[in-house]
PDB file of C-alpha atoms and ligand atoms in Angstrom:
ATOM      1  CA  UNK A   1      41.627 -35.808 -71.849  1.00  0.00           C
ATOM      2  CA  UNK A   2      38.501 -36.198 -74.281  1.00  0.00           C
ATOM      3  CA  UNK A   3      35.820 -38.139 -73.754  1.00  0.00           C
ATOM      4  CA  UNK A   4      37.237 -40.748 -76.537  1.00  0.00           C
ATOM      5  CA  UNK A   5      40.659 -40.540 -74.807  1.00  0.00           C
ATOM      6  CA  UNK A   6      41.605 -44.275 -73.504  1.00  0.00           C
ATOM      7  CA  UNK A   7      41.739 -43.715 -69.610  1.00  0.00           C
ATOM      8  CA  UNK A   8      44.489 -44.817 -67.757  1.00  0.00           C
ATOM      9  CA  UNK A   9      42.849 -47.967 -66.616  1.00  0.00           C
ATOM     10  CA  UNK A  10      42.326 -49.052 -70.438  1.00  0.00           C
ATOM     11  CA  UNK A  11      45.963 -50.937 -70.463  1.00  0.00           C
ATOM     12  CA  UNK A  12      46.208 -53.657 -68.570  1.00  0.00           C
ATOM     13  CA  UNK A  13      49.280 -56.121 -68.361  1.00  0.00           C
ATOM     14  CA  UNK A  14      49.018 -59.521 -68.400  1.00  0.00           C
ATOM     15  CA  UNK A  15      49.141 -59.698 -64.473  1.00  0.00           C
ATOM     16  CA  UNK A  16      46.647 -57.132 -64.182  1.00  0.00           C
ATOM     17  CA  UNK A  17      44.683 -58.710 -67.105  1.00  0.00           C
ATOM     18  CA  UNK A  18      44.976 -62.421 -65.022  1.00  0.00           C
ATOM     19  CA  UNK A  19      43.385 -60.490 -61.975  1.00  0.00           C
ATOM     20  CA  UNK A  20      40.348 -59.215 -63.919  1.00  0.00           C
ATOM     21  CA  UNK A  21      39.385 -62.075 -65.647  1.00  0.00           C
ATOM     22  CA  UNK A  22      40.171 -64.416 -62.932  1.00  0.00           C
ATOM     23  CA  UNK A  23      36.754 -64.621 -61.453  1.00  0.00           C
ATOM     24  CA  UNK A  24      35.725 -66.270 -64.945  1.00  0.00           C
ATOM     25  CA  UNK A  25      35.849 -69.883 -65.664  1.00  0.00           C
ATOM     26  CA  UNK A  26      38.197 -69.241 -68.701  1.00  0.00           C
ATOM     27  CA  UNK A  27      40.322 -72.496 -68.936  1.00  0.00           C
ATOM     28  CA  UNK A  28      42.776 -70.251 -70.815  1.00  0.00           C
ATOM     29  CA  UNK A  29      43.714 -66.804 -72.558  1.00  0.00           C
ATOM     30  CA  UNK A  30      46.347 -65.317 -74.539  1.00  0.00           C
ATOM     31  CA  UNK A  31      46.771 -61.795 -74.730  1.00  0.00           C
ATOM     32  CA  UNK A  32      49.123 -59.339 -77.193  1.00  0.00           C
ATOM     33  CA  UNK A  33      49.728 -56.333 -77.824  1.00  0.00           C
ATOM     34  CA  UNK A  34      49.864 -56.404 -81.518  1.00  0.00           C
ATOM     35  CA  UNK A  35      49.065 -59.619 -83.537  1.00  0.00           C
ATOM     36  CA  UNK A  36      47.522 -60.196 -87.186  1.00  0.00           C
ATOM     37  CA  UNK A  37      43.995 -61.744 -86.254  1.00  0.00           C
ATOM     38  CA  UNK A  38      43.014 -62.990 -82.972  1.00  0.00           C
ATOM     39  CA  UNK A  39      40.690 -65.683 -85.180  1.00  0.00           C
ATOM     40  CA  UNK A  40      43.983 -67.173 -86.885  1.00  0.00           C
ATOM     41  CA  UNK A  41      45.716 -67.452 -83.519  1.00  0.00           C
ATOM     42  CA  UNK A  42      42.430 -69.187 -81.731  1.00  0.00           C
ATOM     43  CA  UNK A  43      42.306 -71.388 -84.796  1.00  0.00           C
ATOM     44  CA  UNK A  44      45.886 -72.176 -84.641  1.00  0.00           C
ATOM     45  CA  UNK A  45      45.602 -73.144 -80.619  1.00  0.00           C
ATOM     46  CA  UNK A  46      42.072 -75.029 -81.233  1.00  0.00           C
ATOM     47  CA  UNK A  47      44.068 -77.245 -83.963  1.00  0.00           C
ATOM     48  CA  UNK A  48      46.618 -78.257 -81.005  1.00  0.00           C
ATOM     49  CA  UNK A  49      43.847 -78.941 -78.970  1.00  0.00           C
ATOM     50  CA  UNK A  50      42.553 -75.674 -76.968  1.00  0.00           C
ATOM     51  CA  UNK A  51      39.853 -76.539 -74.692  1.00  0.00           C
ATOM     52  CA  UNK A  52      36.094 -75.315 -75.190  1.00  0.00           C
ATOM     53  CA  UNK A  53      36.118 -71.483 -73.405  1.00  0.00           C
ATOM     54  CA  UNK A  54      40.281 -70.328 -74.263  1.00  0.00           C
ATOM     55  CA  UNK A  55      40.238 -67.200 -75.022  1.00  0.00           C
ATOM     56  CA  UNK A  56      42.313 -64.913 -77.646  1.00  0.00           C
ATOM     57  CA  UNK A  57      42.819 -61.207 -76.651  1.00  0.00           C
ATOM     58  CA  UNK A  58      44.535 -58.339 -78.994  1.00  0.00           C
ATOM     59  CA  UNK A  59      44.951 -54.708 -78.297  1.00  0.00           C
ATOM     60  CA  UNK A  60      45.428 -54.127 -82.077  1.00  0.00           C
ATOM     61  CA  UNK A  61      45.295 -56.312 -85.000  1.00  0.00           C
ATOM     62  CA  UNK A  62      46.925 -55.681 -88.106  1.00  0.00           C
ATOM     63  CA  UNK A  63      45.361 -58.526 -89.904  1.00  0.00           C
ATOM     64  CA  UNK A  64      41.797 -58.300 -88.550  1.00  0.00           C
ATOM     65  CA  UNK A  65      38.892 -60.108 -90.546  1.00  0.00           C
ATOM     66  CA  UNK A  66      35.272 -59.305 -90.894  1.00  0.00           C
ATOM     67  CA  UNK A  67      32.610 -60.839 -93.249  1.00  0.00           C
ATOM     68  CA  UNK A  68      33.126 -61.930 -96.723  1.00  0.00           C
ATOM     69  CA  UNK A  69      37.141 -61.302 -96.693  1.00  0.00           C
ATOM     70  CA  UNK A  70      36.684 -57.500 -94.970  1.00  0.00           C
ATOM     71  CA  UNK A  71      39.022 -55.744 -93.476  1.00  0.00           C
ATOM     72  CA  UNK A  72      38.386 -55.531 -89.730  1.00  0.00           C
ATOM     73  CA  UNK A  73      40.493 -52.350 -88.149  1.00  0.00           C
ATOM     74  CA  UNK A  74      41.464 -52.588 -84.559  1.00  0.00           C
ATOM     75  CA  UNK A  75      43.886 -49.417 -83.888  1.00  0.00           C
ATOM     76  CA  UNK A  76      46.203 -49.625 -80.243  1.00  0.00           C
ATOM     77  CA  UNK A  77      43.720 -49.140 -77.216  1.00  0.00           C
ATOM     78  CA  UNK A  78      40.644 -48.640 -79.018  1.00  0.00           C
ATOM     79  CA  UNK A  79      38.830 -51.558 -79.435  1.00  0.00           C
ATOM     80  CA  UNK A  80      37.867 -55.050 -77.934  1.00  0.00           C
ATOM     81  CA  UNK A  81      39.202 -57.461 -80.114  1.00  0.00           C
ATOM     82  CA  UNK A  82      39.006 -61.333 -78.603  1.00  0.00           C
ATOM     83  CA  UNK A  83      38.576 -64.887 -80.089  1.00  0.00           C
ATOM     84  CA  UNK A  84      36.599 -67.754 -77.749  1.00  0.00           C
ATOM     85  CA  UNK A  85      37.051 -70.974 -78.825  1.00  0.00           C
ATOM     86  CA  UNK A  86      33.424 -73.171 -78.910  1.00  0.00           C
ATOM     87  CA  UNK A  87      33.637 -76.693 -79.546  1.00  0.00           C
ATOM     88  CA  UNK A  88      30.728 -77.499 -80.793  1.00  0.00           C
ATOM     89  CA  UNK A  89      28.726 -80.548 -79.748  1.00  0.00           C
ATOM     90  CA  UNK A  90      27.305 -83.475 -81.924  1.00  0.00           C
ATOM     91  CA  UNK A  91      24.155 -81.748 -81.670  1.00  0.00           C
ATOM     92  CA  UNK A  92      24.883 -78.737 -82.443  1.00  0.00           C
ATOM     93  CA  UNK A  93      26.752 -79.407 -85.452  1.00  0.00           C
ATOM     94  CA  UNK A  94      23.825 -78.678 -87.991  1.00  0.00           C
ATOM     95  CA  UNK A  95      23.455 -75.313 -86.172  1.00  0.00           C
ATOM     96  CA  UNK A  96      26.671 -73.789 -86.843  1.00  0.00           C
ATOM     97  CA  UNK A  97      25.287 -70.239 -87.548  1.00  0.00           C
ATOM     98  CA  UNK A  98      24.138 -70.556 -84.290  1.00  0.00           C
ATOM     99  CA  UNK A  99      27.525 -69.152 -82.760  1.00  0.00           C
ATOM    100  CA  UNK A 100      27.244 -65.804 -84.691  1.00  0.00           C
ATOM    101  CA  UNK A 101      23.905 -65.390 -82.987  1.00  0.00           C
ATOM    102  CA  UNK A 102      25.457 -66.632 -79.830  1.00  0.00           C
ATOM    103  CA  UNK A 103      28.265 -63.722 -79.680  1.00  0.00           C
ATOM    104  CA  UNK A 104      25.836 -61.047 -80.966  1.00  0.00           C
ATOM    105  CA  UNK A 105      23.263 -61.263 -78.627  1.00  0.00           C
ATOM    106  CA  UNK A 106      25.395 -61.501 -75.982  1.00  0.00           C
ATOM    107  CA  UNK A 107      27.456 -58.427 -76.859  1.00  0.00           C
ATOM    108  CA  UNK A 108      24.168 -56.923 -76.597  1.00  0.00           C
ATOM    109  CA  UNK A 109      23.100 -57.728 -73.708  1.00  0.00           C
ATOM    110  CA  UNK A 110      26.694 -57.343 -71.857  1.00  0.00           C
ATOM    111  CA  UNK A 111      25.703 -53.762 -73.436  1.00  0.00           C
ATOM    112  CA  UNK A 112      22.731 -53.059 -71.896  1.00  0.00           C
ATOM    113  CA  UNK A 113      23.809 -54.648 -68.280  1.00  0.00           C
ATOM    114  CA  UNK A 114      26.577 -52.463 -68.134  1.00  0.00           C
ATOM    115  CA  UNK A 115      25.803 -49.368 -69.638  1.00  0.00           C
ATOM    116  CA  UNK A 116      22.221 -49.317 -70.062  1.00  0.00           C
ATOM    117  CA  UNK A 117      22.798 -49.395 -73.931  1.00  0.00           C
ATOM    118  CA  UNK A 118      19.862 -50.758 -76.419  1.00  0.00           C
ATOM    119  CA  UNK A 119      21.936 -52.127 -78.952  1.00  0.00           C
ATOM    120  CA  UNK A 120      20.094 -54.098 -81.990  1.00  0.00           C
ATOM    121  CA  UNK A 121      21.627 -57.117 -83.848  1.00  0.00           C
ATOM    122  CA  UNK A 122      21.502 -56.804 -87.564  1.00  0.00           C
ATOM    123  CA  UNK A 123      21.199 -60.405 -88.740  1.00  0.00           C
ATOM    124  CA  UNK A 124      23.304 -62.375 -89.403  1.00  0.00           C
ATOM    125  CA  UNK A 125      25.723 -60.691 -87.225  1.00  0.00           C
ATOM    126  CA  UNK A 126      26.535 -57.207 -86.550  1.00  0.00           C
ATOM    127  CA  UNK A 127      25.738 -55.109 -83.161  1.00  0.00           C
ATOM    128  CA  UNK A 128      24.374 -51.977 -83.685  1.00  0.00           C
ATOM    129  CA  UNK A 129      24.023 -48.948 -81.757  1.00  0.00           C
ATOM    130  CA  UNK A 130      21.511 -45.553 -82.980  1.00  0.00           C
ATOM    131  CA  UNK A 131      21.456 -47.481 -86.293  1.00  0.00           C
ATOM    132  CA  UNK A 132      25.258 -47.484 -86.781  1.00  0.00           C
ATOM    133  CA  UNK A 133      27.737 -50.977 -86.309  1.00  0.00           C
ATOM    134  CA  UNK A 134      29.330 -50.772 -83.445  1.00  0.00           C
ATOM    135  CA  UNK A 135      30.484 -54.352 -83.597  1.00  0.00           C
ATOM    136  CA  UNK A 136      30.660 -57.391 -85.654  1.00  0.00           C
ATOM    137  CA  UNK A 137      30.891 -61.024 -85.491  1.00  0.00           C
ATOM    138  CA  UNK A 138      33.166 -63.751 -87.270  1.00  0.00           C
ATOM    139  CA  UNK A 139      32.732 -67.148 -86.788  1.00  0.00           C
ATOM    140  CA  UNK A 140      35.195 -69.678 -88.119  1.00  0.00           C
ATOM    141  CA  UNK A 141      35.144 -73.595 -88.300  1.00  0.00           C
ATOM    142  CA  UNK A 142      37.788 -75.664 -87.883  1.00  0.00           C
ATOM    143  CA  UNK A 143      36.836 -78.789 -89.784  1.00  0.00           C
ATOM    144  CA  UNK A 144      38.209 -82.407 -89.591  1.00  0.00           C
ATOM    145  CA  UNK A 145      36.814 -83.777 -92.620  1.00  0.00           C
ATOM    146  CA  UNK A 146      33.288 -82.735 -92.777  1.00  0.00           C
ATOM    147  CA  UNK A 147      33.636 -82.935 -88.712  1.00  0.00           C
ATOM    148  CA  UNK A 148      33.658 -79.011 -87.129  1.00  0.00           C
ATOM    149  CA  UNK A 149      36.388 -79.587 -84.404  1.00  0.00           C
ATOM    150  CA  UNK A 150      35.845 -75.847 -82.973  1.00  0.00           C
ATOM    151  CA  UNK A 151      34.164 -73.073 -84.130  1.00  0.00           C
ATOM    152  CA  UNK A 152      35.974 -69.590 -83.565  1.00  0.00           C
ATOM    153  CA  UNK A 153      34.015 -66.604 -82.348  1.00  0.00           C
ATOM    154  CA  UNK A 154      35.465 -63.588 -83.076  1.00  0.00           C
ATOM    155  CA  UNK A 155      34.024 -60.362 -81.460  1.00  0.00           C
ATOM    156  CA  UNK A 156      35.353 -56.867 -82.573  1.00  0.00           C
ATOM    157  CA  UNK A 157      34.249 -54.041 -80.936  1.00  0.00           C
ATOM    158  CA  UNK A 158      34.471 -50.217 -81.611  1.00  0.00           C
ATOM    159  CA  UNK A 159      34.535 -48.890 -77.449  1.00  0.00           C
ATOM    160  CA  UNK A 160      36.389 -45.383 -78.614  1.00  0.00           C
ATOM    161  CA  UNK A 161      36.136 -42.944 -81.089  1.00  0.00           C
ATOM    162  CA  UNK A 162      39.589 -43.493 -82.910  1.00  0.00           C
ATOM    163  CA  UNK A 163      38.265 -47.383 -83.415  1.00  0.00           C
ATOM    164  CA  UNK A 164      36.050 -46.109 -85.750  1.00  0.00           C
ATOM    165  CA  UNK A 165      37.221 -46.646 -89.424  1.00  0.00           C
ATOM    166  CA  UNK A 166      36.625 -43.425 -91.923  1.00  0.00           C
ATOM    167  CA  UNK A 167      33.479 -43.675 -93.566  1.00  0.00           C
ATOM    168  CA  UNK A 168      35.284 -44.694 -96.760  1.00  0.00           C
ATOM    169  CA  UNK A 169      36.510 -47.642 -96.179  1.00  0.00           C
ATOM    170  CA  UNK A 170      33.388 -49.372 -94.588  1.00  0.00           C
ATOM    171  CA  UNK A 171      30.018 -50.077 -96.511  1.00  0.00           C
ATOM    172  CA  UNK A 172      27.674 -49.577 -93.300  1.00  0.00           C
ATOM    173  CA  UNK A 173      27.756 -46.146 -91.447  1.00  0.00           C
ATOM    174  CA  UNK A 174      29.980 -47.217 -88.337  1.00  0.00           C
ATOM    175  CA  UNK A 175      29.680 -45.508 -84.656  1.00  0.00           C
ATOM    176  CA  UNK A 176      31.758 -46.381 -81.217  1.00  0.00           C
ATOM    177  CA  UNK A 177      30.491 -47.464 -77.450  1.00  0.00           C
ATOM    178  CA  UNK A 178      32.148 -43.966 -76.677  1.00  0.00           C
ATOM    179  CA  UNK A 179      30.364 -41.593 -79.429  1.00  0.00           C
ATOM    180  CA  UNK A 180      27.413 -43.298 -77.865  1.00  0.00           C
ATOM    181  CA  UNK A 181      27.860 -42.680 -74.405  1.00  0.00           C
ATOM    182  CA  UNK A 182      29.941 -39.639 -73.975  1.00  0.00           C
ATOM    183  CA  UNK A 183      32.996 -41.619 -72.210  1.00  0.00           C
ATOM    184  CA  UNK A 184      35.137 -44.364 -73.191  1.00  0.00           C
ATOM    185  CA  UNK A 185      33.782 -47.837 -71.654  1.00  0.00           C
ATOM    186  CA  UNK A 186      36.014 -49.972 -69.531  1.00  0.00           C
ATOM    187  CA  UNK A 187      37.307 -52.932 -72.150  1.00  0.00           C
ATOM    188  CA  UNK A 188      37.729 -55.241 -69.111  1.00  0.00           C
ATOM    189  CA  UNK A 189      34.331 -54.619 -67.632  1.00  0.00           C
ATOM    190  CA  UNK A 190      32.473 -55.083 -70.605  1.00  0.00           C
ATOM    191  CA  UNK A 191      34.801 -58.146 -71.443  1.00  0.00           C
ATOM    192  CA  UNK A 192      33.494 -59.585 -68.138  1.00  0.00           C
ATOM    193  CA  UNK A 193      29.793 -58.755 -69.344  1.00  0.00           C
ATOM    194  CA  UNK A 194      29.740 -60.540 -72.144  1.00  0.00           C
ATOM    195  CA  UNK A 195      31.536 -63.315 -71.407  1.00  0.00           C
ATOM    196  CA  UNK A 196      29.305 -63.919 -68.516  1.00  0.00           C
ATOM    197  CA  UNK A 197      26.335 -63.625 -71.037  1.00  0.00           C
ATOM    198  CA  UNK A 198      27.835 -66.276 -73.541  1.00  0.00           C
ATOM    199  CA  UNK A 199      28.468 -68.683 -70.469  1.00  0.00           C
ATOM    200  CA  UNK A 200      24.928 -67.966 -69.206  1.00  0.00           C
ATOM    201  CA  UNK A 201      23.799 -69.293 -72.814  1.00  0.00           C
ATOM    202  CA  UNK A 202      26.156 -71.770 -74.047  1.00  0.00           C
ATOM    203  CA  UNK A 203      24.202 -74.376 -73.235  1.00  0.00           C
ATOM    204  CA  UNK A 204      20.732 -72.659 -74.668  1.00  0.00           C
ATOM    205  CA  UNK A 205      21.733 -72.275 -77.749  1.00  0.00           C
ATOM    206  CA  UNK A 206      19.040 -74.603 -78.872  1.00  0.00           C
ATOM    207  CA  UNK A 207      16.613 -73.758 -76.810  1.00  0.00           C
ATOM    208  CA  UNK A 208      13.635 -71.615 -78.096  1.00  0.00           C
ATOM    209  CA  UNK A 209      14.192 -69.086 -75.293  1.00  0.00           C
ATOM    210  CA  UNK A 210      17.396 -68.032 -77.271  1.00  0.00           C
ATOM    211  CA  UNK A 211      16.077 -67.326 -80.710  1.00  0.00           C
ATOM    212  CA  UNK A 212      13.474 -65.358 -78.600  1.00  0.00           C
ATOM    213  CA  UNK A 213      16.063 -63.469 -77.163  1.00  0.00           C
ATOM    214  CA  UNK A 214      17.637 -62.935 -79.975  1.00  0.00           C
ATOM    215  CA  UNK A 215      14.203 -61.972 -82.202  1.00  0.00           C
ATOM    216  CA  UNK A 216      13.930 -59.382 -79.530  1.00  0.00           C
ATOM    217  CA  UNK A 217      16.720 -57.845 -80.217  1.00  0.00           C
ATOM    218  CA  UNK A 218      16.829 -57.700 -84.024  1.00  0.00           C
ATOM    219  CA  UNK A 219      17.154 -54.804 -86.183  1.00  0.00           C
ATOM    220  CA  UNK A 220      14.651 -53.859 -88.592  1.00  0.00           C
ATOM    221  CA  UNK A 221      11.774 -55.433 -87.258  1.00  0.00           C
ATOM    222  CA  UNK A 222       8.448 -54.914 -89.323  1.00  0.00           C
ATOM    223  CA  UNK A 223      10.483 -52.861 -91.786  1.00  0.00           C
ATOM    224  CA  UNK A 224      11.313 -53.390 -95.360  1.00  0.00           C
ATOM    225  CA  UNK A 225      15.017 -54.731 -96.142  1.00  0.00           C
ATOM    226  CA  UNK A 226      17.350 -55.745 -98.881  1.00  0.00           C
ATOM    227  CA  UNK A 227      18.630 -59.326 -97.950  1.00  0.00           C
ATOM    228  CA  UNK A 228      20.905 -59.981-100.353  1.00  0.00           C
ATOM    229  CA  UNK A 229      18.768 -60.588-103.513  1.00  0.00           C
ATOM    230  CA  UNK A 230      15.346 -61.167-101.696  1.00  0.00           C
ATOM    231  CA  UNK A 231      13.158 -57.870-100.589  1.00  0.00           C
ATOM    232  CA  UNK A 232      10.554 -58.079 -97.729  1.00  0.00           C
ATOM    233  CA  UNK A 233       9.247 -57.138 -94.854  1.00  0.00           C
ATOM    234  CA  UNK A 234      11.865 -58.501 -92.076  1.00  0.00           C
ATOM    235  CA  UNK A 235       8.961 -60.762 -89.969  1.00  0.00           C
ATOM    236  CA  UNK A 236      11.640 -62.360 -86.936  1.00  0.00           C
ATOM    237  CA  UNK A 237      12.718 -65.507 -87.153  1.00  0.00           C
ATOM    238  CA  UNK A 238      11.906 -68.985 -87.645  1.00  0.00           C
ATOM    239  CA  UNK A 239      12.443 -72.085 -84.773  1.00  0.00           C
ATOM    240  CA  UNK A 240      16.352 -72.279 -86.301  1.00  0.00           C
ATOM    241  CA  UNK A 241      16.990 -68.452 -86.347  1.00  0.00           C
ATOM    242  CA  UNK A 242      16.433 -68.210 -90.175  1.00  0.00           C
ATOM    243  CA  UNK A 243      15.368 -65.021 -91.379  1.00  0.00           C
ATOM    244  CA  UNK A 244      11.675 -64.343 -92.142  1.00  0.00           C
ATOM    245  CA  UNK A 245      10.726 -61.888 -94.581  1.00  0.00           C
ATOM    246  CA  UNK A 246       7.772 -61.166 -96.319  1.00  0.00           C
ATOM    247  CA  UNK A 247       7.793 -60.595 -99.814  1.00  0.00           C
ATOM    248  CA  UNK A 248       6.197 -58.350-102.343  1.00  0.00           C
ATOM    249  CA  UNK A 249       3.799 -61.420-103.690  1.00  0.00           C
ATOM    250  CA  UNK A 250       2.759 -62.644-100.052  1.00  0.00           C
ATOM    251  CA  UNK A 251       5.183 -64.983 -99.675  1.00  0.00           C
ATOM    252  CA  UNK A 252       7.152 -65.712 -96.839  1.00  0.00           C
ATOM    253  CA  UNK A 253      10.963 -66.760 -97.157  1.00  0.00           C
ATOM    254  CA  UNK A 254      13.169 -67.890 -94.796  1.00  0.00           C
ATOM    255  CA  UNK A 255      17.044 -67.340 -95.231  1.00  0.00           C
ATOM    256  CA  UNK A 256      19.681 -69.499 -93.237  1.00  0.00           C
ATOM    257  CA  UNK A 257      22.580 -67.995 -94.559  1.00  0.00           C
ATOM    258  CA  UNK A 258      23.122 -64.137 -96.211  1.00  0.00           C
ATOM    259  CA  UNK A 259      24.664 -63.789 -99.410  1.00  0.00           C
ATOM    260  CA  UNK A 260      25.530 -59.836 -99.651  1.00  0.00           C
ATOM    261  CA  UNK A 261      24.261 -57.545 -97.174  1.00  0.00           C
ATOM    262  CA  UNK A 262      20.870 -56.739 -94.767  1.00  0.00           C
ATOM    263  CA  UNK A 263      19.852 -53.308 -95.390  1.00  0.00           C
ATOM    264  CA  UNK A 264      16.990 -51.532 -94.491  1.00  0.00           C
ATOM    265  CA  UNK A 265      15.080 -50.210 -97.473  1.00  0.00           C
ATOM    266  CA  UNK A 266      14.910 -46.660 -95.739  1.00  0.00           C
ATOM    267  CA  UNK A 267      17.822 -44.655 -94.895  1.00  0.00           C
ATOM    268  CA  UNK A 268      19.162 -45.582 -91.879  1.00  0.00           C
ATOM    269  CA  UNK A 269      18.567 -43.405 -89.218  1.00  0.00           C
ATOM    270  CA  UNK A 270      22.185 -42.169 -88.672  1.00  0.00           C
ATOM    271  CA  UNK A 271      21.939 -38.684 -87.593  1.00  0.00           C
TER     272      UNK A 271
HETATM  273  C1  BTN B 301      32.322 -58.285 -89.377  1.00  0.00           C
HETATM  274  O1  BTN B 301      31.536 -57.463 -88.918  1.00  0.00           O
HETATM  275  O2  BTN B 301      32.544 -58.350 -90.598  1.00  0.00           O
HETATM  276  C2  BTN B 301      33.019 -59.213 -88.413  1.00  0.00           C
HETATM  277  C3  BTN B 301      34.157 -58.535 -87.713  1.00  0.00           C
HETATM  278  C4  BTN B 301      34.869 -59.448 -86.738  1.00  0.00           C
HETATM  279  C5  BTN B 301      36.109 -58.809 -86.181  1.00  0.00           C
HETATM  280  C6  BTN B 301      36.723 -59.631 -85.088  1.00  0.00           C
HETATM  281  S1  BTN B 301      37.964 -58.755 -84.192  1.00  0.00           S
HETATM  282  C7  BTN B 301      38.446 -60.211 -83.389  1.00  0.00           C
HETATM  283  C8  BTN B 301      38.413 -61.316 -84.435  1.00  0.00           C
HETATM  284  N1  BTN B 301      39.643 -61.368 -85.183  1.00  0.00           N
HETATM  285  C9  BTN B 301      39.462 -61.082 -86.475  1.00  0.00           C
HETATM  286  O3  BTN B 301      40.360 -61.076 -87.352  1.00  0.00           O
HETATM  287  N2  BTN B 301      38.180 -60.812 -86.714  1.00  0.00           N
HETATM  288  C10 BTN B 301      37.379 -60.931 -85.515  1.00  0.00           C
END
């Protein structure tokens, strides 16, 4: 078996499944084998009234979404692929970004507690590992009105090699957990991880000591990027988590939202 080879623990039933993620607070979960997109099935079960916390698990999707209408692969026992289901509250309402953050950071952490990893989040929301994506993050609302009933975090994951997608059809260099570390990662264990993170900061998502966290952890620091039309030095971030770069004239702008891509200005170091 290679290193990228799924080991035999990688499949688990939904018994088995039930057993591993029992120790978690998860109100719910649904788990296949093969579904389109994990987002359109949490979406589907928020709308009929999924509780804050369900949870949406795929082995492969074959409808899988990233950013800005991407295609998101997820090949058979390859990848972590799962939807939670956040209802937001009445305060957090203006802050929906906040949830991309929310899954990011905690991927990254659940990264580092498990396997001593020092992944880096590129803002808005993808994980990175040695400069390459390992993961990404897509949030969806489900609105009432102008009322966001749930918001859907979805979290896809590359853990082996084979759930990395040629270089052709992505446009940032892409990498796996197992190129990384030499061995494929157990889905279940890092599943615990970083749920266990998100719980730890679902109700800090607020709080100043999460944008810290998540500052820490960004890509590009102190470095000139490409933000979508804007070019600066990438400063942190403000109070809100907007983006603060600073520009050619001095200036210092603050983005909430990213229209085209982050990219640092040199190339990325991608071995
Ligand atoms: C991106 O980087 O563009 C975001 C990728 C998000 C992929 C995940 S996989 C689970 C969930 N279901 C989807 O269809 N997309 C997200």
């Amino acid at each position: 078996m290679s290193s990228s080879a799924s080991p035999a623990s990688w499949y688990l039933g939904p018994r088995a499944l039930q057993k591993r993620l029992a120790a978690l607070p998860l109100p719910a979960w649904r788990f296949y084998d093969v579904v389109g997109s994990t987002n359109d099935v949490a979406l589907q079960w928020a709308a009929q009234g999924a509780a804050e916390g369900c949870l949406v698990i795929a082995d492969a999707q074959t409808q899988g979404r990233g950013r800005s209408g991407s295609r998101w692969w997820t090949t058979p026992q390859a990848s972590l692929a799962v939807s939670l289901i956040a209802r937001p509250l009445p305060t957090e309402r203006e802050a929906l970004p906040r949830f991309t953050a929310w899954a990011a950071l905690a991927l990254a952490e659940a990264l580092a507690q498990t396997h001593g990893l020092q992944a880096a989040i590129k803002w808005p929301n993808d994980v990175l590992l040695e400069g390459r994506k390992v993961a990404g993050v897509l949030a969806e609302t489900l609105w009432d009105g102008n009322t966001p009933q749930a918001v859907i975090v979805g979290i896809g994951v590359n853990l082996a090699t084979q759930a990395v997608p040629p270089r052709q059809e992505v446009d940032f260099p892409a990498t796996s957990v197992a190129h990384v570390l030499g061995t494929t990662p157990d889905r279940w264990a890092l599943l615990d991880a970083l749920l266990q993170r998100m719980l730890f900061w679902r109700n800090r998502l607020a709080s100043q000591r999460f944008i810290r966290a998540w500052e820490n952890r960004l890509a590009y620091r102190g470095e000139i990027v490409q933000a979508g039309t804007h070019q600066g030095v990438l400063l942190g971030l403000d109070a809100q988590g907007g983006l603060r770069l600073r520009c050619a004239d001095g200036h210092v702008e603050t983005l909430y939202a990213l229209q085209g891509h982050l990219r640092p200005k040199r190339s990325p170091q991608v071995g």
